[in-house]
Structure formats: structure tokens, C-alpha cells
């Protein structure tokens, strides 16, 4: 059960969700909902605090039980905890006129009929979504490679992943879960940060899944395709303005205002509008381009016409074409090709992303190549291999980094990047098709 039907029932958005309990002309109680608790052995519990017409009643705490969307807003029983004697008397006096549901007052704990009048809920604009696929060791998926023992986790099937996502949607009103194809689920939420928190919680709980790159939610009005637009405010040093402007131009950003920061010599402030899809994964790029000295603030603006496909927002990747243990001898010759994501001794497989290419195209490499042994003596036989530290990505960085033809493997111990199609010939065939 979730509150999707309840949200669809509401037509007038307000700032905060609340229930209004109309007692009489001089006393009413508006309960602001703060959290929802779902337990297998109890009815759903909705917690909140009361907003009343006088300070004496404002300390009341309402616990609303039995949320069922089939009964208008899902309210069936109410437990009101209050020490306000006037409020208790008001409910008792109106008990004969009320016929809907059950309300209990504490410390009296006398059952009364509730006095439900109206229910309104804030409209939630879900601007980002992703697909969660069941691709773990015990699932029916032929192209997932898991090097962890099965005993490391108990959540391997698509059914368990679906139950976990549905349970999250019941308690988190900003999350919406839709079934997909082949044991996959589409999860809608408020941006990559919220979705990243959900995936990280599932990873710590022992789930194994594969995550596709996030996508924004488009709208179609009068035959025109609309996309979410954000207002971006940036403050950087003067020497970083050119780099930031060049990167944002590839992400379809448009400058609204630009000028010096009052009181800060050598600082420039820029106001831009940029599509939400262009800002996915940009925060880490912005921090790197400005050497950590820049400031960026973003906020949703409105929906506007689609601005076209993005430019080159990322370099190509280094894709492994071998299976086995990564060797230092192979990485020594591959460092010049780009930035590595792995270190010697890491297990790899065909299709796994092991680094970022220095060019815009993908490159297939063999990171498991061993050093050839022979009977010939060599001066550099026992050479000391020194490699640069690999670039390690967090889950949030990986969500913003992956492209449309790539996936993120999330396991309790590892976070890997890989191509959607493991076979190299299949990837070449799919690369010829137009991108989204």
C-alpha cells in the first residue's frame, strides 16, 4: 500500500500537509504530518503535531492510524494525545454528531467518533528517476558478474528488491515505485541525492542490484516537450570563469546575469538557467574545476521547452576486455591512456569500466595482461612499478557519472561501473544508434 491514490485525489496544493479537525466555531485543530511508520503487525501510523487557534491547544500531538486510500484520504482511527481539558470537552460534546471513524483521547482513552473535515496534501514534483534491476548472484540474469560469496547477502531476488522499494514508498511520500520489465523497477524521487540515499541504505542492508543512470521527468503540453529548468547561482574566482562557462555551455545553460561580487575583489557572480538533466553529476566537476573555491546554489525554476541534446559533458571510458585479476604490469602501460579507477589485485571482467579515457571515445583494454617470463636476463627484470592512486568514486559520484549505455553495480562491498552490453561487438552495434 502507498499513498499514490491519495496524492492523485488531491487537486489543491498548499505549503504543508495537514488534517483539519473542526470542533466548533471557536476551536479547531490542524495536524501537520511529519512522518509515517509502517509495521507488519500494526496498522500504518502517521505522526504529526497540532496547530490550534490558541497556544494552550498548540501542544497537542495527534497520531492518526489506519491510512487507507480507499476511504477518501485513508483515515479510519485517530489517537489524540493532549492535556488540554477544553479540547477534550470539545470532542466529547461533539461525539454524538460525528459518525465517521474512531477517535480516542488520552489520558481519558474514551473512544469517540472522529470529526474529519478536509484533507490536503502538498503536490510533489518528482524531477528524477532511475531503474533498479535485480542482477545479483542468485537472480536470473546472464550478464551480472558477482565475485562476492552468496553468504555475504540474503537479498538476491527481484521480489525482495521490489518489496524493499514498495516499503520505502509507503513511508517516504517523495518516492514513487513503478514496475518495469524483467525484474526491474522504476523509482521516482526528488533528484539524484535522494535516490542515492535510498540506494546506499539498501546496500548497507545487504541488497545487490544494478542501477541505471538517472533521468529527468518530462512533460508534454500542447504537443511541445517540456523539461525542468533550474536557476543556478555561481560565485567563482576570476581565473575560473572561463572554465565554468565552457563546461556549462555544453550542458545547455544560459547566462541571465553576471558581475563582480560586492566586497570581494577578484570574485565573480553568475546567474544562469540550466536544464536539470545538465546538472546531474556537475557538482563534482564544478568542485574540481574551481579547486574547491567555488560556490554553487541551484533551485527549481519552472518547465520550459526542451533545449536539445547535451554536448560532450564527459570523456570516454576504459573498458576491460579480459577476465581475472588486474596486474600492475598491465596498468603501468595503461596509465598514459587516462585516469584509472582500479588498483592491482582487483577482480575484473569483460565490460567492466576500469578508468576514464583521455579522449571522447571509449577504448577496450586488457588490464589482466601478465608479464612474459623467459630465460633471457634483462636489466629491468625486477623493476619497481609505481602507479598513481586510482580515482575512487562514491555512490553519489557514480550516479552522476554514468552514461546512458552504462550501469552501476551496487553490492555490500563494492560499487562498480560497467557497460550495459558486456560483449564488445554488441556495444559497437548499439553505439551506432542515436542516443537519447
Short mmCIF file of C-alpha atoms in Angstrom, two decimals:
data_model
loop_
_atom_site.label_atom_id
_atom_site.label_comp_id
_atom_site.label_asym_id
_atom_site.label_seq_id
_atom_site.Cartn_x
_atom_site.Cartn_y
_atom_site.Cartn_z
CA UNK A 1 0.00 0.00 0.00
CA UNK A 2 1.22 3.53 -0.74
CA UNK A 3 -0.30 6.99 -0.93
CA UNK A 4 -0.28 7.31 -4.72
CA UNK A 5 -4.06 7.26 -5.00
CA UNK A 6 -4.30 9.77 -2.16
CA UNK A 7 -1.93 12.15 -3.93
CA UNK A 8 -3.91 11.80 -7.16
CA UNK A 9 -7.12 12.61 -5.27
CA UNK A 10 -5.83 15.98 -4.13
CA UNK A 11 -6.16 18.91 -6.52
CA UNK A 12 -5.24 21.97 -4.45
CA UNK A 13 -1.63 22.14 -3.21
CA UNK A 14 -0.66 24.00 -0.04
CA UNK A 15 2.63 24.55 1.76
CA UNK A 16 2.36 21.75 4.32
CA UNK A 17 0.19 18.61 4.60
CA UNK A 18 -2.38 18.63 7.37
CA UNK A 19 -5.68 17.27 8.61
CA UNK A 20 -8.27 19.74 9.92
CA UNK A 21 -10.45 18.64 12.83
CA UNK A 22 -13.35 21.14 13.03
CA UNK A 23 -14.78 21.02 16.56
CA UNK A 24 -16.88 24.18 16.77
CA UNK A 25 -16.78 27.77 15.64
CA UNK A 26 -14.24 28.69 18.31
CA UNK A 27 -11.91 25.72 18.30
CA UNK A 28 -10.22 23.75 15.52
CA UNK A 29 -7.12 21.59 15.31
CA UNK A 30 -4.91 21.34 12.22
CA UNK A 31 -2.46 18.42 12.42
CA UNK A 32 0.78 18.83 10.49
CA UNK A 33 2.03 15.43 9.31
CA UNK A 34 5.72 14.79 9.96
CA UNK A 35 6.36 11.07 9.43
CA UNK A 36 4.71 7.79 8.50
CA UNK A 37 5.53 4.46 10.14
CA UNK A 38 4.69 1.10 8.58
CA UNK A 39 4.83 -2.11 10.64
CA UNK A 40 3.80 -5.61 9.60
CA UNK A 41 1.84 -6.31 12.79
CA UNK A 42 0.18 -2.88 13.16
CA UNK A 43 -1.85 -0.55 11.04
CA UNK A 44 0.06 2.30 9.37
CA UNK A 45 0.86 5.07 11.85
CA UNK A 46 1.06 8.73 10.84
CA UNK A 47 2.74 11.08 13.30
CA UNK A 48 2.41 14.85 13.44
CA UNK A 49 1.96 17.88 15.66
CA UNK A 50 -1.07 20.06 16.18
CA UNK A 51 -1.64 23.67 15.13
CA UNK A 52 -4.54 25.17 17.08
CA UNK A 53 -6.25 28.54 17.50
CA UNK A 54 -4.68 29.28 20.88
CA UNK A 55 -1.31 28.44 22.48
CA UNK A 56 -2.90 26.11 25.03
CA UNK A 57 -4.02 23.73 22.30
CA UNK A 58 -0.87 24.07 20.19
CA UNK A 59 0.98 21.45 22.27
CA UNK A 60 -1.41 18.68 21.27
CA UNK A 61 0.09 15.70 19.44
CA UNK A 62 -2.05 13.69 17.05
CA UNK A 63 -1.29 10.14 15.99
CA UNK A 64 -3.51 9.13 13.09
CA UNK A 65 -3.96 5.42 12.44
CA UNK A 66 -5.35 3.38 9.61
CA UNK A 67 -4.39 5.22 6.42
CA UNK A 68 -6.37 3.63 3.60
CA UNK A 69 -6.67 5.40 0.28
CA UNK A 70 -9.98 3.63 -0.38
CA UNK A 71 -11.62 5.72 2.34
CA UNK A 72 -11.11 9.12 0.81
CA UNK A 73 -7.81 10.11 2.40
CA UNK A 74 -7.29 6.84 4.28
CA UNK A 75 -8.25 7.98 7.81
CA UNK A 76 -10.00 5.33 9.89
CA UNK A 77 -8.93 5.75 13.54
CA UNK A 78 -7.40 8.65 15.43
CA UNK A 79 -5.48 8.67 18.71
CA UNK A 80 -5.17 12.22 20.07
CA UNK A 81 -2.79 12.77 22.99
CA UNK A 82 -3.41 16.06 24.79
CA UNK A 83 -3.61 17.56 28.27
CA UNK A 84 -5.89 20.40 27.16
CA UNK A 85 -9.15 19.95 29.10
CA UNK A 86 -11.03 22.38 26.85
CA UNK A 87 -10.05 20.38 23.80
CA UNK A 88 -11.15 17.13 25.44
CA UNK A 89 -14.52 18.62 26.40
CA UNK A 90 -14.99 19.92 22.87
CA UNK A 91 -14.52 16.45 21.40
CA UNK A 92 -16.85 14.91 23.98
CA UNK A 93 -19.60 17.45 23.30
CA UNK A 94 -19.49 16.74 19.56
CA UNK A 95 -19.27 12.95 19.87
CA UNK A 96 -22.98 12.42 19.22
CA UNK A 97 -22.90 14.34 15.93
CA UNK A 98 -19.88 12.52 14.49
CA UNK A 99 -20.39 9.24 12.66
CA UNK A 100 -17.10 8.55 10.84
CA UNK A 101 -14.18 6.58 12.17
CA UNK A 102 -12.95 6.24 15.73
CA UNK A 103 -11.13 8.83 17.84
CA UNK A 104 -9.57 8.21 21.25
CA UNK A 105 -8.49 10.90 23.70
CA UNK A 106 -5.69 10.39 26.24
CA UNK A 107 -5.36 10.24 29.19
CA UNK A 108 -9.10 9.55 29.16
CA UNK A 109 -8.80 6.92 26.34
CA UNK A 110 -12.52 7.20 25.72
CA UNK A 111 -13.50 6.19 22.16
CA UNK A 112 -15.24 8.91 20.20
CA UNK A 113 -16.18 9.33 16.57
CA UNK A 114 -13.74 11.48 14.64
CA UNK A 115 -14.63 14.82 13.11
CA UNK A 116 -12.76 14.72 9.85
CA UNK A 117 -13.50 17.67 7.61
CA UNK A 118 -10.82 18.11 4.94
CA UNK A 119 -7.54 16.68 3.77
CA UNK A 120 -5.00 18.46 1.62
CA UNK A 121 -1.51 17.48 0.63
CA UNK A 122 1.36 19.33 -0.96
CA UNK A 123 1.95 18.43 -4.61
CA UNK A 124 5.25 16.61 -5.03
CA UNK A 125 7.14 17.31 -8.25
CA UNK A 126 9.26 14.25 -8.87
CA UNK A 127 12.06 15.50 -11.08
CA UNK A 128 14.37 12.49 -11.31
CA UNK A 129 14.10 8.73 -11.56
CA UNK A 130 16.19 5.64 -12.13
CA UNK A 131 15.69 1.93 -12.73
CA UNK A 132 16.73 -0.68 -10.19
CA UNK A 133 17.42 -4.08 -11.71
CA UNK A 134 17.74 -7.36 -9.86
CA UNK A 135 21.06 -8.57 -11.23
CA UNK A 136 22.55 -10.30 -8.21
CA UNK A 137 24.19 -13.68 -7.80
CA UNK A 138 21.00 -15.66 -7.34
CA UNK A 139 18.84 -13.84 -9.89
CA UNK A 140 18.01 -14.98 -13.39
CA UNK A 141 20.34 -12.57 -15.17
CA UNK A 142 23.05 -13.89 -17.50
CA UNK A 143 25.21 -10.77 -17.63
CA UNK A 144 25.89 -9.86 -13.99
CA UNK A 145 29.22 -10.87 -12.54
CA UNK A 146 29.38 -11.07 -8.75
CA UNK A 147 32.68 -12.05 -7.14
CA UNK A 148 31.29 -11.93 -3.60
CA UNK A 149 30.18 -15.13 -1.85
CA UNK A 150 26.45 -15.73 -1.73
CA UNK A 151 26.63 -15.83 2.07
CA UNK A 152 27.57 -12.13 2.08
CA UNK A 153 23.96 -11.13 1.44
CA UNK A 154 20.46 -12.58 1.74
CA UNK A 155 18.69 -10.17 -0.63
CA UNK A 156 19.30 -11.52 -4.11
CA UNK A 157 15.94 -11.83 -5.84
CA UNK A 158 13.83 -9.28 -7.65
CA UNK A 159 10.93 -9.93 -5.30
CA UNK A 160 12.90 -8.85 -2.24
CA UNK A 161 14.18 -5.76 -4.00
CA UNK A 162 10.63 -4.88 -5.06
CA UNK A 163 9.30 -5.38 -1.53
CA UNK A 164 12.01 -3.11 -0.15
CA UNK A 165 11.23 -0.38 -2.67
CA UNK A 166 7.49 -0.63 -2.03
CA UNK A 167 8.11 -0.40 1.72
CA UNK A 168 10.17 2.74 1.13
CA UNK A 169 7.36 4.26 -0.93
CA UNK A 170 4.91 3.66 1.91
CA UNK A 171 6.90 5.74 4.40
CA UNK A 172 8.55 8.22 2.03
CA UNK A 173 5.96 10.28 0.19
CA UNK A 174 8.57 11.74 -2.18
CA UNK A 175 9.35 8.26 -3.57
CA UNK A 176 7.21 6.53 -6.17
CA UNK A 177 7.90 2.97 -7.38
CA UNK A 178 6.67 1.66 -10.73
CA UNK A 179 7.15 -1.90 -12.01
CA UNK A 180 9.39 -2.35 -15.02
CA UNK A 181 10.36 -5.17 -17.35
CA UNK A 182 12.36 -8.26 -16.46
CA UNK A 183 12.50 -7.81 -12.68
CA UNK A 184 13.29 -4.10 -12.90
CA UNK A 185 11.67 -1.19 -11.05
CA UNK A 186 11.45 2.49 -11.87
CA UNK A 187 11.95 4.68 -8.81
CA UNK A 188 10.90 8.33 -8.97
CA UNK A 189 12.22 10.85 -6.47
CA UNK A 190 13.49 14.37 -5.90
CA UNK A 191 16.90 14.35 -7.54
CA UNK A 192 19.95 12.12 -7.53
CA UNK A 193 20.81 12.87 -3.89
CA UNK A 194 17.57 11.41 -2.52
CA UNK A 195 17.80 8.40 -4.82
CA UNK A 196 21.43 7.92 -3.82
CA UNK A 197 20.47 7.82 -0.14
CA UNK A 198 17.88 5.12 -0.87
CA UNK A 199 20.40 3.01 -2.80
CA UNK A 200 23.04 3.43 -0.09
CA UNK A 201 20.57 2.31 2.59
CA UNK A 202 19.71 -0.77 0.54
CA UNK A 203 23.40 -1.51 0.01
CA UNK A 204 24.06 -1.40 3.75
CA UNK A 205 21.09 -3.69 4.31
CA UNK A 206 22.72 -6.32 2.09
CA UNK A 207 20.97 -5.80 -1.25
CA UNK A 208 22.69 -6.35 -4.58
CA UNK A 209 21.30 -4.50 -7.57
CA UNK A 210 22.22 -2.70 -10.75
CA UNK A 211 21.23 0.94 -11.21
CA UNK A 212 20.74 2.79 -14.47
CA UNK A 213 21.63 6.50 -14.86
CA UNK A 214 19.01 8.96 -13.56
CA UNK A 215 16.62 10.67 -15.94
CA UNK A 216 14.50 13.77 -15.53
CA UNK A 217 10.72 13.78 -15.84
CA UNK A 218 9.48 15.49 -19.00
CA UNK A 219 6.06 16.95 -19.71
CA UNK A 220 4.07 17.20 -22.94
CA UNK A 221 1.82 20.26 -23.25
CA UNK A 222 0.10 21.28 -26.50
CA UNK A 223 2.35 18.91 -28.40
CA UNK A 224 5.54 20.53 -27.07
CA UNK A 225 8.11 18.68 -24.97
CA UNK A 226 8.90 20.49 -21.71
CA UNK A 227 11.79 19.82 -19.33
CA UNK A 228 12.50 21.02 -15.76
CA UNK A 229 14.67 24.11 -15.58
CA UNK A 230 16.74 25.22 -12.60
CA UNK A 231 18.08 28.59 -11.51
CA UNK A 232 21.81 28.36 -10.78
CA UNK A 233 23.85 30.96 -8.87
CA UNK A 234 27.64 30.60 -9.02
CA UNK A 235 30.46 32.52 -7.31
CA UNK A 236 34.00 31.75 -8.50
CA UNK A 237 37.39 33.39 -8.82
CA UNK A 238 38.01 35.36 -11.98
CA UNK A 239 40.54 32.84 -13.32
CA UNK A 240 37.90 30.07 -13.20
CA UNK A 241 35.11 31.93 -15.01
CA UNK A 242 36.16 30.76 -18.47
CA UNK A 243 36.37 27.09 -17.49
CA UNK A 244 32.98 27.14 -15.75
CA UNK A 245 31.29 28.94 -18.64
CA UNK A 246 32.69 26.49 -21.18
CA UNK A 247 31.52 23.43 -19.25
CA UNK A 248 28.04 24.85 -18.62
CA UNK A 249 27.64 25.78 -22.28
CA UNK A 250 27.87 22.08 -23.16
CA UNK A 251 25.11 21.46 -20.59
CA UNK A 252 22.71 23.91 -22.32
CA UNK A 253 22.99 26.61 -19.65
CA UNK A 254 22.12 30.23 -20.45
CA UNK A 255 23.56 33.23 -18.60
CA UNK A 256 20.98 35.61 -17.12
CA UNK A 257 23.24 37.98 -15.17
CA UNK A 258 26.95 38.29 -14.48
CA UNK A 259 29.04 40.72 -12.44
CA UNK A 260 31.56 41.20 -9.62
CA UNK A 261 30.70 40.20 -6.06
CA UNK A 262 30.32 43.32 -3.87
CA UNK A 263 33.02 43.43 -1.22
CA UNK A 264 35.05 40.55 -2.68
CA UNK A 265 37.81 41.59 -5.04
CA UNK A 266 38.56 39.01 -7.71
CA UNK A 267 35.25 37.15 -7.32
CA UNK A 268 32.54 36.90 -9.99
CA UNK A 269 28.87 36.03 -9.52
CA UNK A 270 26.86 34.46 -12.32
CA UNK A 271 23.15 33.72 -12.55
CA UNK A 272 22.17 31.07 -15.09
CA UNK A 273 19.27 28.87 -16.10
CA UNK A 274 20.14 25.27 -16.86
CA UNK A 275 18.12 22.09 -17.50
CA UNK A 276 18.07 19.66 -14.59
CA UNK A 277 19.49 16.91 -16.80
CA UNK A 278 22.53 19.09 -17.47
CA UNK A 279 23.27 19.49 -13.76
CA UNK A 280 23.29 15.77 -12.98
CA UNK A 281 26.81 14.97 -11.84
CA UNK A 282 28.07 18.53 -12.32
CA UNK A 283 28.77 19.32 -8.66
CA UNK A 284 31.91 17.18 -8.53
CA UNK A 285 33.07 18.63 -11.87
CA UNK A 286 32.49 22.16 -10.57
CA UNK A 287 34.47 21.47 -7.40
CA UNK A 288 37.37 20.11 -9.44
CA UNK A 289 37.37 22.98 -11.96
CA UNK A 290 37.37 25.66 -9.26
CA UNK A 291 39.87 23.85 -6.99
CA UNK A 292 37.26 23.83 -4.24
CA UNK A 293 36.98 27.64 -4.12
CA UNK A 294 33.67 27.98 -5.97
CA UNK A 295 30.15 28.31 -4.59
CA UNK A 296 27.06 27.00 -6.40
CA UNK A 297 23.38 27.12 -5.47
CA UNK A 298 20.60 25.59 -7.54
CA UNK A 299 16.82 25.68 -7.23
CA UNK A 300 13.92 24.53 -9.39
CA UNK A 301 12.55 27.32 -11.59
CA UNK A 302 9.87 26.02 -13.97
CA UNK A 303 9.22 23.84 -17.01
CA UNK A 304 10.33 25.21 -20.39
CA UNK A 305 10.77 23.92 -23.92
CA UNK A 306 13.32 21.18 -24.48
CA UNK A 307 16.73 22.72 -25.25
CA UNK A 308 18.10 19.86 -27.30
CA UNK A 309 20.69 17.17 -26.62
CA UNK A 310 23.65 17.92 -24.38
CA UNK A 311 27.18 18.37 -25.68
CA UNK A 312 30.29 16.50 -24.57
CA UNK A 313 29.84 16.54 -20.80
CA UNK A 314 32.23 13.66 -20.13
CA UNK A 315 35.24 11.88 -21.60
CA UNK A 316 35.16 8.30 -22.83
CA UNK A 317 35.91 5.33 -20.59
CA UNK A 318 38.42 2.50 -20.47
CA UNK A 319 36.55 -0.81 -20.76
CA UNK A 320 38.08 -4.11 -19.72
CA UNK A 321 38.15 -6.86 -22.34
CA UNK A 322 39.60 -9.55 -20.08
CA UNK A 323 38.55 -11.61 -17.07
CA UNK A 324 40.67 -12.19 -13.99
CA UNK A 325 42.99 -10.32 -11.65
CA UNK A 326 44.26 -6.87 -12.63
CA UNK A 327 48.06 -6.74 -12.74
CA UNK A 328 50.42 -3.85 -12.06
CA UNK A 329 52.36 -4.66 -15.23
CA UNK A 330 49.27 -4.01 -17.36
CA UNK A 331 48.29 -0.83 -15.53
CA UNK A 332 51.78 0.62 -15.91
CA UNK A 333 51.33 0.89 -19.68
CA UNK A 334 47.68 1.99 -19.41
CA UNK A 335 48.22 5.00 -17.15
CA UNK A 336 49.07 7.16 -20.15
CA UNK A 337 45.64 6.38 -21.64
CA UNK A 338 43.69 8.16 -18.92
CA UNK A 339 42.65 8.06 -15.26
CA UNK A 340 42.32 4.64 -13.63
CA UNK A 341 39.50 3.61 -11.28
CA UNK A 342 41.07 0.33 -10.11
CA UNK A 343 44.26 -0.86 -8.45
CA UNK A 344 46.34 -4.05 -8.92
CA UNK A 345 44.74 -7.13 -7.39
CA UNK A 346 41.16 -6.14 -8.21
CA UNK A 347 38.95 -8.67 -9.96
CA UNK A 348 37.62 -7.57 -13.34
CA UNK A 349 35.55 -8.98 -16.20
CA UNK A 350 34.65 -8.21 -19.79
CA UNK A 351 32.64 -4.99 -19.98
CA UNK A 352 33.71 -3.53 -16.62
CA UNK A 353 34.76 0.14 -16.65
CA UNK A 354 38.26 0.45 -15.16
CA UNK A 355 39.09 4.08 -15.98
CA UNK A 356 38.36 7.28 -17.86
CA UNK A 357 39.85 7.74 -21.31
CA UNK A 358 41.79 10.90 -22.12
CA UNK A 359 39.71 11.26 -25.30
CA UNK A 360 35.99 11.42 -26.00
CA UNK A 361 35.76 7.84 -27.29
CA UNK A 362 35.68 4.54 -25.39
CA UNK A 363 38.69 2.25 -25.50
CA UNK A 364 38.83 -1.50 -24.89
CA UNK A 365 41.91 -2.51 -22.88
CA UNK A 366 43.34 -5.65 -21.28
CA UNK A 367 44.16 -4.90 -17.62
CA UNK A 368 44.89 -8.57 -16.77
CA UNK A 369 47.91 -8.92 -19.05
CA UNK A 370 50.76 -10.74 -17.33
CA UNK A 371 54.46 -10.07 -17.82
CA UNK A 372 56.01 -12.62 -20.13
CA UNK A 373 58.59 -14.83 -18.46
CA UNK A 374 61.60 -16.15 -20.34
CA UNK A 375 65.07 -17.49 -19.69
CA UNK A 376 66.69 -14.33 -21.02
CA UNK A 377 68.20 -11.98 -18.47
CA UNK A 378 67.04 -8.37 -18.50
CA UNK A 379 68.27 -5.24 -16.75
CA UNK A 380 64.72 -4.18 -15.81
CA UNK A 381 63.63 -7.64 -14.72
CA UNK A 382 62.95 -6.57 -11.15
CA UNK A 383 61.82 -3.03 -11.88
CA UNK A 384 59.73 -1.27 -9.25
CA UNK A 385 56.28 -0.41 -10.61
CA UNK A 386 54.92 2.88 -9.26
CA UNK A 387 51.32 3.73 -10.11
CA UNK A 388 49.28 6.82 -9.41
CA UNK A 389 46.49 6.40 -6.83
CA UNK A 390 43.22 5.34 -8.51
CA UNK A 391 40.19 7.58 -8.60
CA UNK A 392 37.67 6.13 -6.16
CA UNK A 393 34.03 7.09 -6.61
CA UNK A 394 31.31 7.29 -4.02
CA UNK A 395 27.79 6.16 -4.89
CA UNK A 396 26.60 9.73 -5.41
CA UNK A 397 29.50 10.47 -7.76
CA UNK A 398 28.87 7.26 -9.68
CA UNK A 399 25.19 8.13 -10.18
CA UNK A 400 26.16 11.44 -11.76
CA UNK A 401 28.99 9.94 -13.81
CA UNK A 402 27.41 7.02 -15.69
CA UNK A 403 26.19 7.49 -19.26
CA UNK A 404 23.02 6.15 -20.85
CA UNK A 405 24.76 2.94 -22.02
CA UNK A 406 26.26 2.16 -18.61
CA UNK A 407 25.10 0.74 -15.28
CA UNK A 408 26.19 0.89 -11.64
CA UNK A 409 26.69 -2.39 -9.80
CA UNK A 410 25.86 -1.94 -6.13
CA UNK A 411 26.88 -4.67 -3.69
CA UNK A 412 27.51 -4.60 0.07
CA UNK A 413 31.28 -4.44 -0.53
CA UNK A 414 31.80 -2.87 -3.96
CA UNK A 415 30.45 -0.14 -6.22
CA UNK A 416 31.42 -0.85 -9.83
CA UNK A 417 30.71 0.71 -13.20
CA UNK A 418 30.11 -1.40 -16.29
CA UNK A 419 28.73 -1.22 -19.78
CA UNK A 420 25.10 -2.18 -20.29
CA UNK A 421 26.13 -4.62 -23.02
CA UNK A 422 29.05 -6.82 -22.00
CA UNK A 423 30.01 -8.04 -25.46
CA UNK A 424 32.26 -5.64 -27.41
CA UNK A 425 30.59 -6.34 -30.77
CA UNK A 426 27.17 -5.69 -29.26
CA UNK A 427 28.40 -2.37 -27.86
CA UNK A 428 29.68 -1.30 -31.27
CA UNK A 429 26.32 -2.12 -32.84
CA UNK A 430 24.37 -0.20 -30.21
CA UNK A 431 26.77 2.78 -30.41
CA UNK A 432 25.65 3.38 -34.00
CA UNK A 433 22.10 4.04 -32.86
CA UNK A 434 21.10 7.62 -31.98
CA UNK A 435 21.40 8.43 -28.29
CA UNK A 436 18.53 9.69 -26.17
#
